[in-house]
CSV table of C-alpha atoms and ligand atoms in Angstrom, one decimal:
chain,number,residue,atom,x,y,z
O,1,MET,CA,-66.0,-3.9,22.9
O,2,PRO,CA,-62.3,-3.0,21.4
O,3,ALA,CA,-61.7,-3.2,17.9
O,4,PRO,CA,-60.6,-5.7,16.2
O,5,LYS,CA,-56.8,-5.6,16.2
O,6,SER,CA,-55.1,-5.6,12.3
O,7,SER,CA,-52.5,-8.4,11.1
O,8,ASP,CA,-50.2,-5.8,10.3
O,9,PHE,CA,-50.7,-3.9,13.4
O,10,LEU,CA,-50.0,-7.6,15.4
O,11,GLU,CA,-47.3,-8.2,13.0
O,12,GLU,CA,-45.4,-5.0,14.1
O,13,PHE,CA,-46.0,-5.4,17.6
O,14,ALA,CA,-44.2,-8.8,17.7
O,15,ARG,CA,-41.6,-6.8,16.1
O,16,ASP,CA,-41.3,-4.2,18.2
O,17,VAL,CA,-41.4,-7.0,21.3
O,18,ARG,CA,-38.8,-9.8,20.0
O,19,ASN,CA,-36.3,-6.7,18.7
O,20,GLY,CA,-36.8,-5.1,22.4
O,21,LEU,CA,-36.5,-8.1,24.5
O,22,ARG,CA,-33.7,-9.2,22.4
O,23,SER,CA,-31.3,-6.0,23.6
O,24,GLU,CA,-28.9,-5.6,26.1
O,25,PRO,CA,-31.0,-3.7,28.6
O,26,LYS,CA,-34.5,-5.4,27.7
O,27,PHE,CA,-36.5,-2.2,26.7
O,28,LEU,CA,-41.0,-2.1,25.5
O,29,LEU,CA,-41.6,0.8,23.5
O,30,ALA,CA,-44.1,3.4,25.7
O,31,LYS,CA,-46.4,3.7,22.8
O,32,TYR,CA,-48.0,-0.1,23.9
O,33,PHE,CA,-49.0,0.9,27.0
O,34,TYR,CA,-52.1,3.0,25.8
O,35,ASP,CA,-54.2,-0.2,24.7
O,36,GLU,CA,-58.0,0.5,26.7
O,37,THR,CA,-56.8,-0.2,30.3
O,38,GLY,CA,-53.7,1.8,29.7
O,39,SER,CA,-56.0,5.0,28.5
O,40,LYS,CA,-57.8,4.8,31.2
O,41,LEU,CA,-55.0,4.0,33.8
O,42,PHE,CA,-53.1,6.7,32.2
O,43,GLU,CA,-56.2,9.3,32.7
O,44,GLU,CA,-56.1,7.9,36.7
O,45,ILE,CA,-52.4,9.1,37.0
O,46,THR,CA,-53.5,12.4,35.7
O,47,ASP,CA,-55.5,13.2,38.3
O,48,LEU,CA,-53.1,11.9,41.2
O,49,PRO,CA,-51.9,14.2,44.1
O,50,GLU,CA,-47.9,13.0,43.7
O,51,TYR,CA,-48.3,13.3,39.6
O,52,TYR,CA,-48.1,17.2,39.4
O,53,PRO,CA,-47.8,17.6,35.3
O,54,THR,CA,-51.1,17.9,34.2
O,55,ARG,CA,-52.4,20.1,36.7
O,56,THR,CA,-49.7,22.4,36.9
O,57,GLU,CA,-50.0,22.7,32.9
O,58,ALA,CA,-53.6,23.3,33.1
O,59,SER,CA,-53.3,26.2,35.5
O,60,ILE,CA,-51.3,27.7,32.7
O,61,LEU,CA,-52.9,27.7,30.4
O,62,ARG,CA,-55.4,29.3,32.8
O,63,GLU,CA,-53.3,31.4,33.3
O,64,ASN,CA,-52.1,32.7,30.1
O,65,ALA,CA,-55.6,32.1,27.8
O,66,SER,CA,-55.7,35.3,26.7
O,67,GLU,CA,-52.2,35.9,26.2
O,68,ILE,CA,-51.6,32.8,24.3
O,69,ARG,CA,-54.5,33.6,22.0
O,70,ASP,CA,-53.3,37.0,20.5
O,71,ALA,CA,-49.6,35.9,19.8
O,72,LEU,CA,-52.0,34.9,17.0
O,73,GLU,CA,-53.2,37.7,14.7
O,74,GLY,CA,-56.6,38.0,13.8
O,75,ASP,CA,-59.1,34.6,13.6
O,76,ILE,CA,-57.0,31.1,14.0
O,77,SER,CA,-58.4,27.3,14.0
O,78,LEU,CA,-56.2,25.5,15.8
O,79,VAL,CA,-54.7,22.2,15.4
O,80,GLU,CA,-53.8,19.9,18.6
O,81,LEU,CA,-51.2,16.8,18.0
O,82,GLY,CA,-52.3,13.7,20.5
O,83,SER,CA,-55.6,15.1,21.8
O,84,GLY,CA,-56.1,12.5,23.7
O,85,SER,CA,-59.9,13.4,25.6
O,86,SER,CA,-58.5,17.3,24.8
O,87,THR,CA,-59.3,17.6,28.6
O,88,LYS,CA,-57.0,20.5,29.2
O,89,THR,CA,-57.3,21.8,25.0
O,90,THR,CA,-60.8,23.5,26.6
O,91,ILE,CA,-59.5,26.0,28.7
O,92,LEU,CA,-58.0,27.5,25.2
O,93,LEU,CA,-61.0,26.7,23.1
O,94,GLU,CA,-63.2,28.6,25.8
O,95,ASN,CA,-60.9,31.5,25.0
O,96,ILE,CA,-60.8,31.8,21.6
O,97,LEU,CA,-64.7,31.4,21.7
O,98,GLU,CA,-64.9,34.8,23.2
O,99,ALA,CA,-62.7,37.1,20.6
O,100,GLN,CA,-64.4,34.9,17.7
O,101,LYS,CA,-67.8,34.0,16.8
O,102,GLU,CA,-66.5,29.8,15.2
O,103,LEU,CA,-64.2,28.4,16.2
O,104,HIS,CA,-62.6,25.2,13.3
O,105,TYR,CA,-61.2,22.4,16.3
O,106,LEU,CA,-59.1,20.1,14.6
O,107,PRO,CA,-57.4,18.0,16.9
O,108,ILE,CA,-55.3,14.4,15.6
O,109,ASP,CA,-55.3,11.0,17.5
O,110,ILE,CA,-54.3,7.4,16.6
O,111,SER,CA,-57.3,6.3,18.2
O,112,PRO,CA,-60.4,7.3,16.4
O,113,THR,CA,-63.2,5.1,19.3
O,114,ILE,CA,-61.5,8.2,21.5
O,115,LEU,CA,-61.6,11.0,18.4
O,116,ASP,CA,-65.0,11.0,17.9
O,117,GLN,CA,-66.5,10.4,21.6
O,118,THR,CA,-64.7,13.9,21.8
O,119,ALA,CA,-65.9,15.6,18.7
O,120,ARG,CA,-69.5,14.7,19.3
O,121,LYS,CA,-68.7,16.1,23.3
O,122,LEU,CA,-67.5,18.8,22.1
O,123,ASP,CA,-69.2,20.1,19.0
O,124,ALA,CA,-73.1,19.8,21.4
O,125,LEU,CA,-70.9,21.9,24.8
O,126,TYR,CA,-70.1,24.5,22.6
O,127,PRO,CA,-72.6,25.6,19.7
O,128,ARG,CA,-69.9,27.6,18.1
O,129,LEU,CA,-67.4,24.9,17.8
O,130,THR,CA,-67.3,23.0,14.8
O,131,THR,CA,-64.5,19.6,15.4
O,132,ILE,CA,-63.3,17.7,12.7
O,133,PRO,CA,-61.2,14.6,14.7
O,134,ILE,CA,-58.2,13.8,11.6
O,135,ALA,CA,-57.1,9.9,12.8
O,136,SER,CA,-53.8,9.7,12.3
O,137,GLU,CA,-50.4,9.7,13.4
O,138,TYR,CA,-48.6,13.3,13.3
O,139,GLY,CA,-47.3,14.2,10.3
O,140,ASP,CA,-49.2,12.7,8.0
O,141,GLY,CA,-52.4,14.3,10.3
O,142,LEU,CA,-51.0,18.0,10.5
O,143,ARG,CA,-50.3,17.9,6.5
O,144,ARG,CA,-53.9,16.9,6.5
O,145,ALA,CA,-55.6,19.4,8.5
O,146,THR,CA,-53.3,22.7,6.9
O,147,ARG,CA,-55.2,21.7,3.2
O,148,ILE,CA,-58.6,21.8,5.5
O,149,ALA,CA,-57.7,24.8,6.9
O,150,VAL,CA,-56.2,26.2,3.2
O,151,GLU,CA,-59.0,24.7,1.0
O,152,GLU,CA,-62.3,24.9,3.2
O,153,PRO,CA,-63.6,28.7,3.3
O,154,ARG,CA,-64.9,28.4,6.4
O,155,VAL,CA,-61.6,27.6,8.6
O,156,ALA,CA,-60.0,30.5,9.1
O,157,GLU,CA,-56.2,29.7,7.6
O,158,ARG,CA,-54.2,30.5,10.9
O,159,LYS,CA,-52.8,27.9,13.0
O,160,LEU,CA,-51.8,27.7,16.4
O,161,VAL,CA,-50.9,23.7,16.7
O,162,LEU,CA,-51.6,22.0,20.2
O,163,PHE,CA,-48.9,19.7,21.8
O,164,LEU,CA,-50.0,19.2,25.1
O,165,GLY,CA,-49.1,16.9,27.8
O,166,SER,CA,-45.0,16.3,28.0
O,167,SER,CA,-45.9,13.5,25.2
O,168,ILE,CA,-42.5,15.6,24.3
O,169,GLY,CA,-40.8,14.2,26.7
O,170,ASN,CA,-41.0,10.2,25.1
O,171,PHE,CA,-39.0,10.6,22.7
O,172,GLU,CA,-35.4,11.5,23.0
O,173,PRO,CA,-34.1,15.1,22.6
O,174,ARG,CA,-32.6,13.8,18.6
O,175,GLN,CA,-35.8,12.0,17.8
O,176,ALA,CA,-38.0,14.7,19.2
O,177,GLY,CA,-36.5,18.3,16.9
O,178,GLY,CA,-37.0,15.9,14.0
O,179,LEU,CA,-40.7,15.3,15.0
O,180,LEU,CA,-40.9,18.8,15.2
O,181,GLU,CA,-39.5,19.5,12.1
O,182,THR,CA,-41.7,17.2,10.6
O,183,VAL,CA,-44.6,19.5,12.6
O,184,ARG,CA,-42.5,22.3,10.7
O,185,ASP,CA,-43.3,21.3,7.3
O,186,GLY,CA,-46.9,21.4,8.1
O,187,MET,CA,-46.8,24.7,9.2
O,188,GLU,CA,-47.2,28.1,7.4
O,189,SER,CA,-44.8,31.2,8.3
O,190,ASP,CA,-47.9,33.0,10.0
O,191,ASP,CA,-49.3,30.0,12.6
O,192,ALA,CA,-47.8,29.0,16.2
O,193,LEU,CA,-47.0,26.0,18.0
O,194,LEU,CA,-47.6,25.8,21.6
O,195,ILE,CA,-46.1,23.5,23.2
O,196,GLY,CA,-45.9,21.6,26.6
O,197,PHE,CA,-42.4,20.5,28.6
O,198,ASP,CA,-42.0,19.4,32.0
O,199,LEU,CA,-38.8,20.6,33.9
O,200,GLN,CA,-35.9,18.8,35.4
O,201,LYS,CA,-36.4,19.1,39.7
O,202,ASP,CA,-35.9,17.1,42.1
O,203,LYS,CA,-35.1,13.8,41.7
O,204,LEU,CA,-38.0,12.8,45.1
O,205,VAL,CA,-40.0,14.9,42.7
O,206,LEU,CA,-40.0,13.3,39.3
O,207,GLU,CA,-39.4,9.8,41.4
O,208,ALA,CA,-42.7,10.4,43.6
O,209,ALA,CA,-44.3,11.5,40.5
O,210,TYR,CA,-43.9,8.2,38.3
O,211,ASP,CA,-44.4,5.8,41.5
O,212,ASP,CA,-46.9,7.0,43.4
O,213,ALA,CA,-48.1,5.9,47.4
O,214,ALA,CA,-51.6,4.3,45.4
O,215,GLY,CA,-50.3,2.0,43.3
O,216,VAL,CA,-51.4,3.3,40.1
O,217,THR,CA,-48.3,4.0,37.7
O,218,ALA,CA,-47.1,0.4,39.3
O,219,ARG,CA,-50.5,-0.9,37.8
O,220,PHE,CA,-49.8,1.1,33.8
O,221,ASN,CA,-46.5,-0.2,33.8
O,222,LEU,CA,-47.6,-3.3,34.7
O,223,ASN,CA,-50.1,-3.4,32.1
O,224,ILE,CA,-47.9,-3.8,29.1
O,225,LEU,CA,-47.0,-6.7,30.2
O,226,MET,CA,-50.7,-7.9,30.9
O,227,ARG,CA,-50.8,-6.7,27.2
O,228,ILE,CA,-48.7,-8.7,25.5
O,229,ASN,CA,-49.8,-12.0,27.0
O,230,ARG,CA,-53.5,-11.2,25.8
O,231,GLU,CA,-52.5,-9.6,22.2
O,232,LEU,CA,-49.4,-11.5,21.9
O,233,GLY,CA,-49.6,-15.2,23.7
O,234,GLY,CA,-46.9,-13.9,25.8
O,235,GLU,CA,-46.6,-16.1,29.0
O,236,PHE,CA,-45.6,-13.8,32.0
O,237,ASP,CA,-46.4,-13.9,35.3
O,238,LEU,CA,-47.2,-10.2,36.4
O,239,GLU,CA,-46.5,-11.3,40.6
O,240,THR,CA,-42.8,-11.8,39.1
O,241,PHE,CA,-41.9,-8.8,38.5
O,242,ARG,CA,-42.0,-4.8,40.6
O,243,HIS,CA,-42.3,-1.9,39.1
O,244,ARG,CA,-39.6,0.7,39.6
O,245,ALA,CA,-39.0,4.9,38.4
O,246,VAL,CA,-35.8,5.9,38.9
O,247,TYR,CA,-34.6,9.8,37.5
O,248,ASN,CA,-31.4,9.5,35.8
O,249,ALA,CA,-30.1,13.0,36.4
O,250,ALA,CA,-27.1,12.7,33.8
O,251,ALA,CA,-29.6,12.0,30.9
O,252,GLY,CA,-32.2,14.0,32.0
O,253,ARG,CA,-35.1,11.2,32.2
O,254,ILE,CA,-37.4,9.7,34.4
O,255,GLU,CA,-37.0,6.0,33.5
O,256,LEU,CA,-39.5,3.4,34.1
O,257,HIS,CA,-38.6,-0.6,34.5
O,258,LEU,CA,-39.9,-3.7,36.0
O,259,VAL,CA,-37.3,-5.7,37.9
O,260,SER,CA,-37.9,-9.7,37.5
O,261,GLN,CA,-37.9,-11.0,40.7
O,262,LYS,CA,-36.5,-13.9,40.4
O,263,SER,CA,-34.5,-15.7,37.6
O,264,GLN,CA,-37.4,-16.8,34.7
O,265,GLU,CA,-37.4,-18.0,30.9
O,266,VAL,CA,-40.9,-16.7,29.3
O,267,ARG,CA,-42.5,-17.5,26.6
O,268,ILE,CA,-44.5,-15.6,23.8
O,269,GLU,CA,-46.5,-16.9,21.0
O,270,GLU,CA,-46.5,-15.0,18.6
O,271,VAL,CA,-42.9,-13.7,19.1
O,272,LYS,CA,-42.0,-17.4,18.6
O,273,GLU,CA,-39.1,-17.4,20.9
O,274,SER,CA,-38.4,-17.2,25.0
O,275,PHE,CA,-36.8,-15.0,26.6
O,276,ARG,CA,-34.8,-15.5,29.9
O,277,LEU,CA,-34.2,-12.7,32.8
O,278,GLU,CA,-32.1,-12.5,35.6
O,279,LYS,CA,-33.1,-12.1,38.6
O,280,GLY,CA,-32.9,-8.5,39.5
O,281,GLU,CA,-32.4,-8.0,35.9
O,282,TYR,CA,-35.0,-5.0,34.4
O,283,ILE,CA,-37.3,-4.1,30.7
O,284,HIS,CA,-36.9,-0.5,30.6
O,285,THR,CA,-40.4,1.1,29.7
O,286,GLU,CA,-41.0,4.3,29.4
O,287,SER,CA,-38.4,6.9,29.5
O,288,SER,CA,-39.2,10.4,29.8
O,289,TYR,CA,-37.1,13.0,28.9
O,290,LYS,CA,-37.1,15.9,31.8
O,291,TYR,CA,-36.7,19.7,30.0
O,292,THR,CA,-34.4,22.6,30.7
O,293,ARG,CA,-34.3,26.4,28.9
O,294,PRO,CA,-31.6,25.6,27.0
O,295,LEU,CA,-33.0,22.4,25.8
O,296,ILE,CA,-36.0,23.7,25.2
O,297,GLU,CA,-34.0,26.4,22.6
O,298,TRP,CA,-31.9,23.8,21.2
O,299,ILE,CA,-34.2,22.4,20.5
O,300,ALA,CA,-36.5,24.3,19.0
O,301,HIS,CA,-33.8,26.1,16.0
O,302,SER,CA,-32.6,22.1,15.1
O,303,ALA,CA,-36.5,22.3,13.6
O,304,ARG,CA,-36.7,25.8,12.7
O,305,PHE,CA,-38.2,27.5,15.3
O,306,GLU,CA,-37.6,30.7,17.3
O,307,VAL,CA,-38.8,30.2,20.8
O,308,GLY,CA,-41.0,32.9,22.3
O,309,LYS,CA,-42.8,33.8,25.1
O,310,VAL,CA,-42.6,31.0,27.6
O,311,PHE,CA,-45.1,30.4,30.7
O,312,THR,CA,-44.3,29.2,33.6
O,313,ASP,CA,-45.6,27.8,37.0
O,314,ASP,CA,-43.9,29.9,40.2
O,315,SER,CA,-42.0,26.8,41.5
O,316,ASN,CA,-40.6,26.5,37.4
O,317,TRP,CA,-41.9,22.1,37.8
O,318,PHE,CA,-43.6,22.8,34.2
O,319,ALA,CA,-43.2,24.6,30.9
O,320,VAL,CA,-45.1,25.9,28.3
O,321,ALA,CA,-43.3,27.2,25.0
O,322,LEU,CA,-44.7,29.6,21.5
O,323,PHE,CA,-42.8,28.2,19.0
O,324,PHE,CA,-42.5,30.3,15.7
O,325,PRO,CA,-41.4,29.0,12.9
O,326,THR,CA,-38.1,30.5,11.1
E,1,AVJ,C1,-47.9,11.1,28.5
E,1,AVJ,C2,-45.5,10.3,28.6
E,1,AVJ,C3,-46.6,12.4,29.1
E,1,AVJ,O1,-44.0,10.7,30.6
E,1,AVJ,O2,-45.5,11.5,32.7
E,1,AVJ,C4,-47.1,9.3,33.5
E,1,AVJ,C5,-47.0,9.2,30.6
E,1,AVJ,N1,-45.8,7.5,32.5
E,1,AVJ,N2,-46.9,8.5,34.3
E,1,AVJ,C6,-45.5,11.4,31.2
E,1,AVJ,C7,-46.8,8.2,32.0
E,1,AVJ,C8,-46.3,7.5,33.5
E,1,AVJ,C9,-46.4,10.5,31.1
E,1,AVJ,N3,-46.8,11.5,29.1
């Protein structure tokens, strides 16, 4: 059974929905995709033939794990932002365990359920690994991880911080810079940050990745309306909305939309309001920014990092970059 939602959470959810649906164009925040159903659908997305990012990033990590580890001297501990199921992280964990006797892994995630499951699974799988789960938002979690690395004598003080999966793509580049500054504030000068960026590429490849033939991404997108219906007493008729993915090349981002197929009014009880949608009007549900090398450099410098090695695949579809504090 899902954990009961705190009234604080529901109030904020209602506020965000009200604000987004009163805007022009209408929008919803992508973080609300990830209820239990949404998290499962996202895991399904990562296995789709059209969705190249997960498997491309995994192959880059496999190919370069030793070089990544050797970017830091001596024993390290691993900190991960938004660790989720930690699947790709095991590639690095295994590699690091070949080079040092023990390893402390500090995954930070806002979902305590996924965290605890993952921690138990990993500790059972790797006897020389100790997982210290931190259920928290990024900034606070990183400060806690830093404190543990400094105060716990068995935890290696030098940290490799992971921010994988192009999760950074959900933020506008300016916001992303701000987030990385928070990350930087929780790091020492000899730590390093490893970060996954999806790269700009052919529009058709990008749009297929976000509009797969099996319709999983469409269900993922529509699930946000289902969640509003369930948790906020919304009256969205899912049959009257269509999933759309468009690459906005000027802005360098994929946009997910839900397009109303008719003109209608939708009541949301907990928001205490009804919202009008014209036929063809859309709700913007997600932006996924695609990077270029100059943009990666810009974002690093804006957050007081310098860019080290940038690892890519043969098609240049995805990049995994090492950032060092300056
Ligand atoms: C989790 C933000 C990296 O932007 O590719 C996948 C989310 N949305 N398909 C992405 C997503 C639709 C994903 N991120």
